[in-house]
Amino acid sequence: LKEMEPDDLVDIIQCATPDVRKSVWENLSEEVKREMIFLLKFDEDDAAGLMTPRYIAIRSNITVNQAVKFIRSQKTKDVETPYIIYVVDQFKRLIGVLSLRELLESDDSETIKDIMTTDVISVNEKTDQEETAKILTTYGFLALPVVDDDNELLGIVTFDDIIDVIEEEQTED
């Protein structure tokens, strides 16, 4: 359980008995507990209920070289989709996106704002999981950013979580 993604762990805890929840909770690190408390605030049938808070986000005013150094310094082994980089402003609002490939192919001196895509497709935290699945599959994304009403980046929904939703919905139908 300690190795699971926080969104998957929340799903298990929500289905477990109180004794199992307590036992699991006591064996988690403080960081994972914080992530789980954050995720448990959201309805499990909404986009935010599917998301993981583990993603890479950078600011637009830094250079490619600074971005690469920042990403190397982060715990990217814990990030579910390290090849998608989200760009946020000082208030953590989503303003752009770029791929790891685009970052690595750019000159070190270029700024992120010059290479990022600003037309970002995202979903609101309250978007129903079925609608979230439709958007992700329609665009063929591996991950979809989840934002709040102020466009603050909360997390990402990954394709593997959407597969579970599609399977669940088809079984329900």
JSON list of N, CA and C in Angstrom, two decimals, residues 65-144:
[
{"chain": "A", "resi": 65, "resn": "ASN", "atom": "N", "xyz": [16.81, 25.88, -19.17]},
{"chain": "A", "resi": 65, "resn": "ASN", "atom": "CA", "xyz": [17.88, 25.36, -18.31]},
{"chain": "A", "resi": 65, "resn": "ASN", "atom": "C", "xyz": [17.44, 25.32, -16.84]},
{"chain": "A", "resi": 66, "resn": "GLN", "atom": "N", "xyz": [16.81, 26.38, -16.37]},
{"chain": "A", "resi": 66, "resn": "GLN", "atom": "CA", "xyz": [16.33, 26.41, -14.98]},
{"chain": "A", "resi": 66, "resn": "GLN", "atom": "C", "xyz": [15.24, 25.35, -14.76]},
{"chain": "A", "resi": 67, "resn": "ALA", "atom": "N", "xyz": [14.37, 25.18, -15.76]},
{"chain": "A", "resi": 67, "resn": "ALA", "atom": "CA", "xyz": [13.30, 24.19, -15.65]},
{"chain": "A", "resi": 67, "resn": "ALA", "atom": "C", "xyz": [13.86, 22.77, -15.55]},
{"chain": "A", "resi": 68, "resn": "VAL", "atom": "N", "xyz": [14.86, 22.48, -16.38]},
{"chain": "A", "resi": 68, "resn": "VAL", "atom": "CA", "xyz": [15.47, 21.15, -16.35]},
{"chain": "A", "resi": 68, "resn": "VAL", "atom": "C", "xyz": [16.12, 20.90, -14.99]},
{"chain": "A", "resi": 69, "resn": "LYS", "atom": "N", "xyz": [16.83, 21.89, -14.47]},
{"chain": "A", "resi": 69, "resn": "LYS", "atom": "CA", "xyz": [17.45, 21.75, -13.15]},
{"chain": "A", "resi": 69, "resn": "LYS", "atom": "C", "xyz": [16.40, 21.55, -12.06]},
{"chain": "A", "resi": 70, "resn": "PHE", "atom": "N", "xyz": [15.30, 22.30, -12.14]},
{"chain": "A", "resi": 70, "resn": "PHE", "atom": "CA", "xyz": [14.22, 22.16, -11.16]},
{"chain": "A", "resi": 70, "resn": "PHE", "atom": "C", "xyz": [13.62, 20.76, -11.21]},
{"chain": "A", "resi": 71, "resn": "ILE", "atom": "N", "xyz": [13.33, 20.29, -12.41]},
{"chain": "A", "resi": 71, "resn": "ILE", "atom": "CA", "xyz": [12.70, 18.97, -12.56]},
{"chain": "A", "resi": 71, "resn": "ILE", "atom": "C", "xyz": [13.63, 17.88, -12.05]},
{"chain": "A", "resi": 72, "resn": "ARG", "atom": "N", "xyz": [14.92, 18.01, -12.33]},
{"chain": "A", "resi": 72, "resn": "ARG", "atom": "CA", "xyz": [15.88, 17.02, -11.83]},
{"chain": "A", "resi": 72, "resn": "ARG", "atom": "C", "xyz": [15.92, 17.00, -10.30]},
{"chain": "A", "resi": 73, "resn": "SER", "atom": "N", "xyz": [15.68, 18.14, -9.68]},
{"chain": "A", "resi": 73, "resn": "SER", "atom": "CA", "xyz": [15.75, 18.22, -8.22]},
{"chain": "A", "resi": 73, "resn": "SER", "atom": "C", "xyz": [14.49, 17.68, -7.53]},
{"chain": "A", "resi": 74, "resn": "GLN", "atom": "N", "xyz": [13.44, 17.46, -8.28]},
{"chain": "A", "resi": 74, "resn": "GLN", "atom": "CA", "xyz": [12.18, 16.99, -7.71]},
{"chain": "A", "resi": 74, "resn": "GLN", "atom": "C", "xyz": [12.16, 15.46, -7.63]},
{"chain": "A", "resi": 75, "resn": "LYS", "atom": "N", "xyz": [11.19, 14.95, -6.88]},
{"chain": "A", "resi": 75, "resn": "LYS", "atom": "CA", "xyz": [11.01, 13.50, -6.76]},
{"chain": "A", "resi": 75, "resn": "LYS", "atom": "C", "xyz": [10.19, 13.01, -7.95]},
{"chain": "A", "resi": 76, "resn": "THR", "atom": "N", "xyz": [10.78, 13.01, -9.13]},
{"chain": "A", "resi": 76, "resn": "THR", "atom": "CA", "xyz": [10.02, 12.65, -10.32]},
{"chain": "A", "resi": 76, "resn": "THR", "atom": "C", "xyz": [9.68, 11.17, -10.37]},
{"chain": "A", "resi": 77, "resn": "LYS", "atom": "N", "xyz": [10.33, 10.35, -9.56]},
{"chain": "A", "resi": 77, "resn": "LYS", "atom": "CA", "xyz": [9.98, 8.94, -9.54]},
{"chain": "A", "resi": 77, "resn": "LYS", "atom": "C", "xyz": [8.57, 8.75, -8.97]},
{"chain": "A", "resi": 78, "resn": "ASP", "atom": "N", "xyz": [8.09, 9.71, -8.19]},
{"chain": "A", "resi": 78, "resn": "ASP", "atom": "CA", "xyz": [6.75, 9.65, -7.62]},
{"chain": "A", "resi": 78, "resn": "ASP", "atom": "C", "xyz": [5.69, 10.24, -8.53]},
{"chain": "A", "resi": 79, "resn": "VAL", "atom": "N", "xyz": [6.11, 10.90, -9.61]},
{"chain": "A", "resi": 79, "resn": "VAL", "atom": "CA", "xyz": [5.18, 11.55, -10.53]},
{"chain": "A", "resi": 79, "resn": "VAL", "atom": "C", "xyz": [4.67, 10.52, -11.52]},
{"chain": "A", "resi": 80, "resn": "GLU", "atom": "N", "xyz": [3.33, 10.48, -11.70]},
{"chain": "A", "resi": 80, "resn": "GLU", "atom": "CA", "xyz": [2.74, 9.47, -12.57]},
{"chain": "A", "resi": 80, "resn": "GLU", "atom": "C", "xyz": [3.00, 9.74, -14.05]},
{"chain": "A", "resi": 81, "resn": "THR", "atom": "N", "xyz": [3.02, 10.98, -14.46]},
{"chain": "A", "resi": 81, "resn": "THR", "atom": "CA", "xyz": [3.27, 11.32, -15.87]},
{"chain": "A", "resi": 81, "resn": "THR", "atom": "C", "xyz": [4.35, 12.39, -15.97]},
{"chain": "A", "resi": 82, "resn": "PRO", "atom": "N", "xyz": [5.61, 12.00, -15.85]},
{"chain": "A", "resi": 82, "resn": "PRO", "atom": "CA", "xyz": [6.70, 12.98, -15.86]},
{"chain": "A", "resi": 82, "resn": "PRO", "atom": "C", "xyz": [6.95, 13.62, -17.21]},
{"chain": "A", "resi": 83, "resn": "TYR", "atom": "N", "xyz": [6.36, 13.10, -18.27]},
{"chain": "A", "resi": 83, "resn": "TYR", "atom": "CA", "xyz": [6.60, 13.63, -19.60]},
{"chain": "A", "resi": 83, "resn": "TYR", "atom": "C", "xyz": [5.64, 14.75, -19.98]},
{"chain": "A", "resi": 84, "resn": "ILE", "atom": "N", "xyz": [4.72, 15.10, -19.06]},
{"chain": "A", "resi": 84, "resn": "ILE", "atom": "CA", "xyz": [3.84, 16.24, -19.28]},
{"chain": "A", "resi": 84, "resn": "ILE", "atom": "C", "xyz": [4.14, 17.25, -18.17]},
{"chain": "A", "resi": 85, "resn": "ILE", "atom": "N", "xyz": [4.44, 18.47, -18.57]},
{"chain": "A", "resi": 85, "resn": "ILE", "atom": "CA", "xyz": [4.82, 19.51, -17.61]},
{"chain": "A", "resi": 85, "resn": "ILE", "atom": "C", "xyz": [3.78, 20.62, -17.67]},
{"chain": "A", "resi": 86, "resn": "TYR", "atom": "N", "xyz": [3.23, 20.95, -16.53]},
{"chain": "A", "resi": 86, "resn": "TYR", "atom": "CA", "xyz": [2.21, 21.99, -16.45]},
{"chain": "A", "resi": 86, "resn": "TYR", "atom": "C", "xyz": [2.87, 23.30, -16.03]},
{"chain": "A", "resi": 87, "resn": "VAL", "atom": "N", "xyz": [2.36, 24.38, -16.59]},
{"chain": "A", "resi": 87, "resn": "VAL", "atom": "CA", "xyz": [2.92, 25.70, -16.30]},
{"chain": "A", "resi": 87, "resn": "VAL", "atom": "C", "xyz": [1.87, 26.48, -15.51]},
{"chain": "A", "resi": 88, "resn": "VAL", "atom": "N", "xyz": [2.29, 27.02, -14.37]},
{"chain": "A", "resi": 88, "resn": "VAL", "atom": "CA", "xyz": [1.39, 27.75, -13.49]},
{"chain": "A", "resi": 88, "resn": "VAL", "atom": "C", "xyz": [1.95, 29.14, -13.19]},
{"chain": "A", "resi": 89, "resn": "ASP", "atom": "N", "xyz": [1.05, 30.03, -12.80]},
{"chain": "A", "resi": 89, "resn": "ASP", "atom": "CA", "xyz": [1.50, 31.37, -12.38]},
{"chain": "A", "resi": 89, "resn": "ASP", "atom": "C", "xyz": [1.79, 31.37, -10.88]},
{"chain": "A", "resi": 90, "resn": "GLN", "atom": "N", "xyz": [2.05, 32.53, -10.32]},
{"chain": "A", "resi": 90, "resn": "GLN", "atom": "CA", "xyz": [2.42, 32.63, -8.90]},
{"chain": "A", "resi": 90, "resn": "GLN", "atom": "C", "xyz": [1.27, 32.22, -7.97]},
{"chain": "A", "resi": 91, "resn": "PHE", "atom": "N", "xyz": [0.04, 32.16, -8.48]},
{"chain": "A", "resi": 91, "resn": "PHE", "atom": "CA", "xyz": [-1.10, 31.75, -7.67]},
{"chain": "A", "resi": 91, "resn": "PHE", "atom": "C", "xyz": [-1.49, 30.30, -7.94]},
{"chain": "A", "resi": 92, "resn": "LYS", "atom": "N", "xyz": [-0.63, 29.58, -8.66]},
{"chain": "A", "resi": 92, "resn": "LYS", "atom": "CA", "xyz": [-0.80, 28.17, -9.01]},
{"chain": "A", "resi": 92, "resn": "LYS", "atom": "C", "xyz": [-1.94, 27.95, -10.01]},
{"chain": "A", "resi": 93, "resn": "ARG", "atom": "N", "xyz": [-2.29, 29.03, -10.74]},
{"chain": "A", "resi": 93, "resn": "ARG", "atom": "CA", "xyz": [-3.31, 28.90, -11.79]},
{"chain": "A", "resi": 93, "resn": "ARG", "atom": "C", "xyz": [-2.66, 28.33, -13.04]},
{"chain": "A", "resi": 94, "resn": "LEU", "atom": "N", "xyz": [-3.35, 27.42, -13.68]},
{"chain": "A", "resi": 94, "resn": "LEU", "atom": "CA", "xyz": [-2.85, 26.76, -14.88]},
{"chain": "A", "resi": 94, "resn": "LEU", "atom": "C", "xyz": [-2.85, 27.73, -16.05]},
{"chain": "A", "resi": 95, "resn": "ILE", "atom": "N", "xyz": [-1.68, 27.95, -16.65]},
{"chain": "A", "resi": 95, "resn": "ILE", "atom": "CA", "xyz": [-1.59, 28.88, -17.78]},
{"chain": "A", "resi": 95, "resn": "ILE", "atom": "C", "xyz": [-0.98, 28.25, -19.03]},
{"chain": "A", "resi": 96, "resn": "GLY", "atom": "N", "xyz": [-0.43, 27.05, -18.90]},
{"chain": "A", "resi": 96, "resn": "GLY", "atom": "CA", "xyz": [0.18, 26.42, -20.06]},
{"chain": "A", "resi": 96, "resn": "GLY", "atom": "C", "xyz": [0.59, 24.98, -19.79]},
{"chain": "A", "resi": 97, "resn": "VAL", "atom": "N", "xyz": [1.05, 24.36, -20.86]},
{"chain": "A", "resi": 97, "resn": "VAL", "atom": "CA", "xyz": [1.51, 22.97, -20.78]},
{"chain": "A", "resi": 97, "resn": "VAL", "atom": "C", "xyz": [2.57, 22.76, -21.84]},
{"chain": "A", "resi": 98, "resn": "LEU", "atom": "N", "xyz": [3.49, 21.84, -21.57]},
{"chain": "A", "resi": 98, "resn": "LEU", "atom": "CA", "xyz": [4.46, 21.44, -22.58]},
{"chain": "A", "resi": 98, "resn": "LEU", "atom": "C", "xyz": [4.92, 20.02, -22.27]},
{"chain": "A", "resi": 99, "resn": "SER", "atom": "N", "xyz": [5.43, 19.37, -23.28]},
{"chain": "A", "resi": 99, "resn": "SER", "atom": "CA", "xyz": [5.92, 18.01, -23.08]},
{"chain": "A", "resi": 99, "resn": "SER", "atom": "C", "xyz": [7.38, 18.05, -22.66]},
{"chain": "A", "resi": 100, "resn": "LEU", "atom": "N", "xyz": [7.81, 16.97, -22.07]},
{"chain": "A", "resi": 100, "resn": "LEU", "atom": "CA", "xyz": [9.22, 16.85, -21.70]},
{"chain": "A", "resi": 100, "resn": "LEU", "atom": "C", "xyz": [10.08, 16.90, -22.96]},
{"chain": "A", "resi": 101, "resn": "ARG", "atom": "N", "xyz": [9.59, 16.32, -24.04]},
{"chain": "A", "resi": 101, "resn": "ARG", "atom": "CA", "xyz": [10.32, 16.36, -25.32]},
{"chain": "A", "resi": 101, "resn": "ARG", "atom": "C", "xyz": [10.51, 17.80, -25.78]},
{"chain": "A", "resi": 102, "resn": "GLU", "atom": "N", "xyz": [9.44, 18.61, -25.73]},
{"chain": "A", "resi": 102, "resn": "GLU", "atom": "CA", "xyz": [9.55, 20.02, -26.14]},
{"chain": "A", "resi": 102, "resn": "GLU", "atom": "C", "xyz": [10.57, 20.75, -25.28]},
{"chain": "A", "resi": 103, "resn": "LEU", "atom": "N", "xyz": [10.57, 20.45, -24.01]},
{"chain": "A", "resi": 103, "resn": "LEU", "atom": "CA", "xyz": [11.52, 21.09, -23.09]},
{"chain": "A", "resi": 103, "resn": "LEU", "atom": "C", "xyz": [12.96, 20.71, -23.47]},
{"chain": "A", "resi": 104, "resn": "LEU", "atom": "N", "xyz": [13.19, 19.43, -23.67]},
{"chain": "A", "resi": 104, "resn": "LEU", "atom": "CA", "xyz": [14.55, 18.96, -23.95]},
{"chain": "A", "resi": 104, "resn": "LEU", "atom": "C", "xyz": [15.06, 19.37, -25.33]},
{"chain": "A", "resi": 105, "resn": "GLU", "atom": "N", "xyz": [14.14, 19.60, -26.27]},
{"chain": "A", "resi": 105, "resn": "GLU", "atom": "CA", "xyz": [14.54, 20.00, -27.61]},
{"chain": "A", "resi": 105, "resn": "GLU", "atom": "C", "xyz": [14.74, 21.52, -27.74]},
{"chain": "A", "resi": 106, "resn": "SER", "atom": "N", "xyz": [14.42, 22.26, -26.70]},
{"chain": "A", "resi": 106, "resn": "SER", "atom": "CA", "xyz": [14.53, 23.72, -26.75]},
{"chain": "A", "resi": 106, "resn": "SER", "atom": "C", "xyz": [15.90, 24.19, -26.28]},
{"chain": "A", "resi": 107, "resn": "ASP", "atom": "N", "xyz": [16.28, 25.39, -26.72]},
{"chain": "A", "resi": 107, "resn": "ASP", "atom": "CA", "xyz": [17.54, 25.99, -26.29]},
{"chain": "A", "resi": 107, "resn": "ASP", "atom": "C", "xyz": [17.47, 26.31, -24.80]},
{"chain": "A", "resi": 108, "resn": "ASP", "atom": "N", "xyz": [18.59, 26.14, -24.12]},
{"chain": "A", "resi": 108, "resn": "ASP", "atom": "CA", "xyz": [18.66, 26.38, -22.68]},
{"chain": "A", "resi": 108, "resn": "ASP", "atom": "C", "xyz": [18.23, 27.79, -22.28]},
{"chain": "A", "resi": 109, "resn": "SER", "atom": "N", "xyz": [18.47, 28.76, -23.16]},
{"chain": "A", "resi": 109, "resn": "SER", "atom": "CA", "xyz": [18.20, 30.15, -22.82]},
{"chain": "A", "resi": 109, "resn": "SER", "atom": "C", "xyz": [16.75, 30.58, -23.09]},
{"chain": "A", "resi": 110, "resn": "GLU", "atom": "N", "xyz": [15.99, 29.76, -23.80]},
{"chain": "A", "resi": 110, "resn": "GLU", "atom": "CA", "xyz": [14.59, 30.11, -24.07]},
{"chain": "A", "resi": 110, "resn": "GLU", "atom": "C", "xyz": [13.79, 30.09, -22.78]},
{"chain": "A", "resi": 111, "resn": "THR", "atom": "N", "xyz": [12.77, 30.94, -22.71]},
{"chain": "A", "resi": 111, "resn": "THR", "atom": "CA", "xyz": [11.91, 30.91, -21.53]},
{"chain": "A", "resi": 111, "resn": "THR", "atom": "C", "xyz": [10.73, 29.97, -21.78]},
{"chain": "A", "resi": 112, "resn": "ILE", "atom": "N", "xyz": [10.18, 29.48, -20.72]},
{"chain": "A", "resi": 112, "resn": "ILE", "atom": "CA", "xyz": [9.07, 28.53, -20.79]},
{"chain": "A", "resi": 112, "resn": "ILE", "atom": "C", "xyz": [7.87, 29.17, -21.49]},
{"chain": "A", "resi": 113, "resn": "LYS", "atom": "N", "xyz": [7.62, 30.45, -21.22]},
{"chain": "A", "resi": 113, "resn": "LYS", "atom": "CA", "xyz": [6.46, 31.10, -21.85]},
{"chain": "A", "resi": 113, "resn": "LYS", "atom": "C", "xyz": [6.57, 31.13, -23.37]},
{"chain": "A", "resi": 114, "resn": "ASP", "atom": "N", "xyz": [7.80, 31.05, -23.91]},
{"chain": "A", "resi": 114, "resn": "ASP", "atom": "CA", "xyz": [7.99, 31.06, -25.36]},
{"chain": "A", "resi": 114, "resn": "ASP", "atom": "C", "xyz": [7.77, 29.69, -26.00]},
{"chain": "A", "resi": 115, "resn": "ILE", "atom": "N", "xyz": [7.80, 28.63, -25.22]},
{"chain": "A", "resi": 115, "resn": "ILE", "atom": "CA", "xyz": [7.65, 27.29, -25.81]},
{"chain": "A", "resi": 115, "resn": "ILE", "atom": "C", "xyz": [6.40, 26.55, -25.35]},
{"chain": "A", "resi": 116, "resn": "MET", "atom": "N", "xyz": [5.73, 27.06, -24.34]},
{"chain": "A", "resi": 116, "resn": "MET", "atom": "CA", "xyz": [4.54, 26.36, -23.81]},
{"chain": "A", "resi": 116, "resn": "MET", "atom": "C", "xyz": [3.33, 26.58, -24.71]},
{"chain": "A", "resi": 117, "resn": "THR", "atom": "N", "xyz": [2.39, 25.67, -24.61]},
{"chain": "A", "resi": 117, "resn": "THR", "atom": "CA", "xyz": [1.10, 25.80, -25.27]},
{"chain": "A", "resi": 117, "resn": "THR", "atom": "C", "xyz": [0.15, 26.45, -24.27]},
{"chain": "A", "resi": 118, "resn": "THR", "atom": "N", "xyz": [-0.52, 27.52, -24.67]},
{"chain": "A", "resi": 118, "resn": "THR", "atom": "CA", "xyz": [-1.40, 28.23, -23.74]},
{"chain": "A", "resi": 118, "resn": "THR", "atom": "C", "xyz": [-2.86, 27.80, -23.86]},
{"chain": "A", "resi": 119, "resn": "ASP", "atom": "N", "xyz": [-3.18, 27.09, -24.91]},
{"chain": "A", "resi": 119, "resn": "ASP", "atom": "CA", "xyz": [-4.55, 26.61, -25.11]},
{"chain": "A", "resi": 119, "resn": "ASP", "atom": "C", "xyz": [-4.67, 25.25, -24.43]},
{"chain": "A", "resi": 120, "resn": "VAL", "atom": "N", "xyz": [-4.84, 25.27, -23.11]},
{"chain": "A", "resi": 120, "resn": "VAL", "atom": "CA", "xyz": [-4.83, 24.05, -22.31]},
{"chain": "A", "resi": 120, "resn": "VAL", "atom": "C", "xyz": [-6.25, 23.55, -22.09]},
{"chain": "A", "resi": 121, "resn": "ILE", "atom": "N", "xyz": [-6.45, 22.29, -22.36]},
{"chain": "A", "resi": 121, "resn": "ILE", "atom": "CA", "xyz": [-7.74, 21.66, -22.09]},
{"chain": "A", "resi": 121, "resn": "ILE", "atom": "C", "xyz": [-7.66, 21.06, -20.71]},
{"chain": "A", "resi": 122, "resn": "SER", "atom": "N", "xyz": [-8.61, 21.44, -19.86]},
{"chain": "A", "resi": 122, "resn": "SER", "atom": "CA", "xyz": [-8.64, 20.96, -18.49]},
{"chain": "A", "resi": 122, "resn": "SER", "atom": "C", "xyz": [-10.09, 20.70, -18.10]},
{"chain": "A", "resi": 123, "resn": "VAL", "atom": "N", "xyz": [-10.28, 20.13, -16.92]},
{"chain": "A", "resi": 123, "resn": "VAL", "atom": "CA", "xyz": [-11.63, 19.93, -16.39]},
{"chain": "A", "resi": 123, "resn": "VAL", "atom": "C", "xyz": [-11.71, 20.56, -15.01]},
{"chain": "A", "resi": 124, "resn": "ASN", "atom": "N", "xyz": [-12.91, 20.98, -14.67]},
{"chain": "A", "resi": 124, "resn": "ASN", "atom": "CA", "xyz": [-13.16, 21.52, -13.34]},
{"chain": "A", "resi": 124, "resn": "ASN", "atom": "C", "xyz": [-13.21, 20.36, -12.35]},
{"chain": "A", "resi": 125, "resn": "GLU", "atom": "N", "xyz": [-12.87, 20.64, -11.11]},
{"chain": "A", "resi": 125, "resn": "GLU", "atom": "CA", "xyz": [-12.86, 19.61, -10.08]},
{"chain": "A", "resi": 125, "resn": "GLU", "atom": "C", "xyz": [-14.21, 18.91, -9.92]},
{"chain": "A", "resi": 126, "resn": "LYS", "atom": "N", "xyz": [-15.31, 19.60, -10.26]},
{"chain": "A", "resi": 126, "resn": "LYS", "atom": "CA", "xyz": [-16.65, 19.03, -10.09]},
{"chain": "A", "resi": 126, "resn": "LYS", "atom": "C", "xyz": [-17.18, 18.36, -11.35]},
{"chain": "A", "resi": 127, "resn": "THR", "atom": "N", "xyz": [-16.39, 18.31, -12.41]},
{"chain": "A", "resi": 127, "resn": "THR", "atom": "CA", "xyz": [-16.81, 17.64, -13.64]},
{"chain": "A", "resi": 127, "resn": "THR", "atom": "C", "xyz": [-17.04, 16.16, -13.36]},
{"chain": "A", "resi": 128, "resn": "ASP", "atom": "N", "xyz": [-18.18, 15.65, -13.82]},
{"chain": "A", "resi": 128, "resn": "ASP", "atom": "CA", "xyz": [-18.51, 14.24, -13.60]},
{"chain": "A", "resi": 128, "resn": "ASP", "atom": "C", "xyz": [-17.45, 13.33, -14.23]},
{"chain": "A", "resi": 129, "resn": "GLN", "atom": "N", "xyz": [-17.23, 12.19, -13.61]},
{"chain": "A", "resi": 129, "resn": "GLN", "atom": "CA", "xyz": [-16.19, 11.28, -14.09]},
{"chain": "A", "resi": 129, "resn": "GLN", "atom": "C", "xyz": [-16.46, 10.78, -15.52]},
{"chain": "A", "resi": 130, "resn": "GLU", "atom": "N", "xyz": [-17.73, 10.62, -15.89]},
{"chain": "A", "resi": 130, "resn": "GLU", "atom": "CA", "xyz": [-18.04, 10.19, -17.26]},
{"chain": "A", "resi": 130, "resn": "GLU", "atom": "C", "xyz": [-17.64, 11.27, -18.27]},
{"chain": "A", "resi": 131, "resn": "GLU", "atom": "N", "xyz": [-17.94, 12.52, -17.97]},
{"chain": "A", "resi": 131, "resn": "GLU", "atom": "CA", "xyz": [-17.56, 13.63, -18.85]},
{"chain": "A", "resi": 131, "resn": "GLU", "atom": "C", "xyz": [-16.05, 13.76, -18.92]},
{"chain": "A", "resi": 132, "resn": "THR", "atom": "N", "xyz": [-15.38, 13.58, -17.79]},
{"chain": "A", "resi": 132, "resn": "THR", "atom": "CA", "xyz": [-13.92, 13.61, -17.74]},
{"chain": "A", "resi": 132, "resn": "THR", "atom": "C", "xyz": [-13.34, 12.52, -18.65]},
{"chain": "A", "resi": 133, "resn": "ALA", "atom": "N", "xyz": [-13.92, 11.33, -18.59]},
{"chain": "A", "resi": 133, "resn": "ALA", "atom": "CA", "xyz": [-13.47, 10.22, -19.43]},
{"chain": "A", "resi": 133, "resn": "ALA", "atom": "C", "xyz": [-13.65, 10.54, -20.91]},
{"chain": "A", "resi": 134, "resn": "LYS", "atom": "N", "xyz": [-14.78, 11.15, -21.25]},
{"chain": "A", "resi": 134, "resn": "LYS", "atom": "CA", "xyz": [-15.05, 11.52, -22.65]},
{"chain": "A", "resi": 134, "resn": "LYS", "atom": "C", "xyz": [-14.01, 12.52, -23.16]},
{"chain": "A", "resi": 135, "resn": "ILE", "atom": "N", "xyz": [-13.71, 13.51, -22.35]},
{"chain": "A", "resi": 135, "resn": "ILE", "atom": "CA", "xyz": [-12.74, 14.54, -22.76]},
{"chain": "A", "resi": 135, "resn": "ILE", "atom": "C", "xyz": [-11.35, 13.92, -22.95]},
{"chain": "A", "resi": 136, "resn": "LEU", "atom": "N", "xyz": [-10.93, 13.11, -21.99]},
{"chain": "A", "resi": 136, "resn": "LEU", "atom": "CA", "xyz": [-9.60, 12.51, -22.06]},
{"chain": "A", "resi": 136, "resn": "LEU", "atom": "C", "xyz": [-9.47, 11.60, -23.28]},
{"chain": "A", "resi": 137, "resn": "THR", "atom": "N", "xyz": [-10.49, 10.78, -23.55]},
{"chain": "A", "resi": 137, "resn": "THR", "atom": "CA", "xyz": [-10.42, 9.86, -24.69]},
{"chain": "A", "resi": 137, "resn": "THR", "atom": "C", "xyz": [-10.61, 10.59, -26.02]},
{"chain": "A", "resi": 138, "resn": "THR", "atom": "N", "xyz": [-11.44, 11.63, -26.04]},
{"chain": "A", "resi": 138, "resn": "THR", "atom": "CA", "xyz": [-11.65, 12.39, -27.28]},
{"chain": "A", "resi": 138, "resn": "THR", "atom": "C", "xyz": [-10.35, 13.00, -27.76]},
{"chain": "A", "resi": 139, "resn": "TYR", "atom": "N", "xyz": [-9.58, 13.55, -26.85]},
{"chain": "A", "resi": 139, "resn": "TYR", "atom": "CA", "xyz": [-8.33, 14.21, -27.23]},
{"chain": "A", "resi": 139, "resn": "TYR", "atom": "C", "xyz": [-7.13, 13.25, -27.24]},
{"chain": "A", "resi": 140, "resn": "GLY", "atom": "N", "xyz": [-7.32, 12.04, -26.75]},
{"chain": "A", "resi": 140, "resn": "GLY", "atom": "CA", "xyz": [-6.24, 11.07, -26.73]},
{"chain": "A", "resi": 140, "resn": "GLY", "atom": "C", "xyz": [-5.12, 11.42, -25.78]},
{"chain": "A", "resi": 141, "resn": "PHE", "atom": "N", "xyz": [-5.45, 12.12, -24.70]},
{"chain": "A", "resi": 141, "resn": "PHE", "atom": "CA", "xyz": [-4.45, 12.52, -23.72]},
{"chain": "A", "resi": 141, "resn": "PHE", "atom": "C", "xyz": [-4.07, 11.35, -22.81]},
{"chain": "A", "resi": 142, "resn": "LEU", "atom": "N", "xyz": [-2.88, 11.42, -22.25]},
{"chain": "A", "resi": 142, "resn": "LEU", "atom": "CA", "xyz": [-2.47, 10.47, -21.22]},
{"chain": "A", "resi": 142, "resn": "LEU", "atom": "C", "xyz": [-2.86, 10.99, -19.85]},
{"chain": "A", "resi": 143, "resn": "ALA", "atom": "N", "xyz": [-3.02, 12.31, -19.74]},
{"chain": "A", "resi": 143, "resn": "ALA", "atom": "CA", "xyz": [-3.42, 12.93, -18.49]},
{"chain": "A", "resi": 143, "resn": "ALA", "atom": "C", "xyz": [-4.18, 14.21, -18.79]},
{"chain": "A", "resi": 144, "resn": "LEU", "atom": "N", "xyz": [-5.03, 14.59, -17.86]},
{"chain": "A", "resi": 144, "resn": "LEU", "atom": "CA", "xyz": [-5.87, 15.77, -18.01]},
{"chain": "A", "resi": 144, "resn": "LEU", "atom": "C", "xyz": [-5.81, 16.57, -16.72]}
]
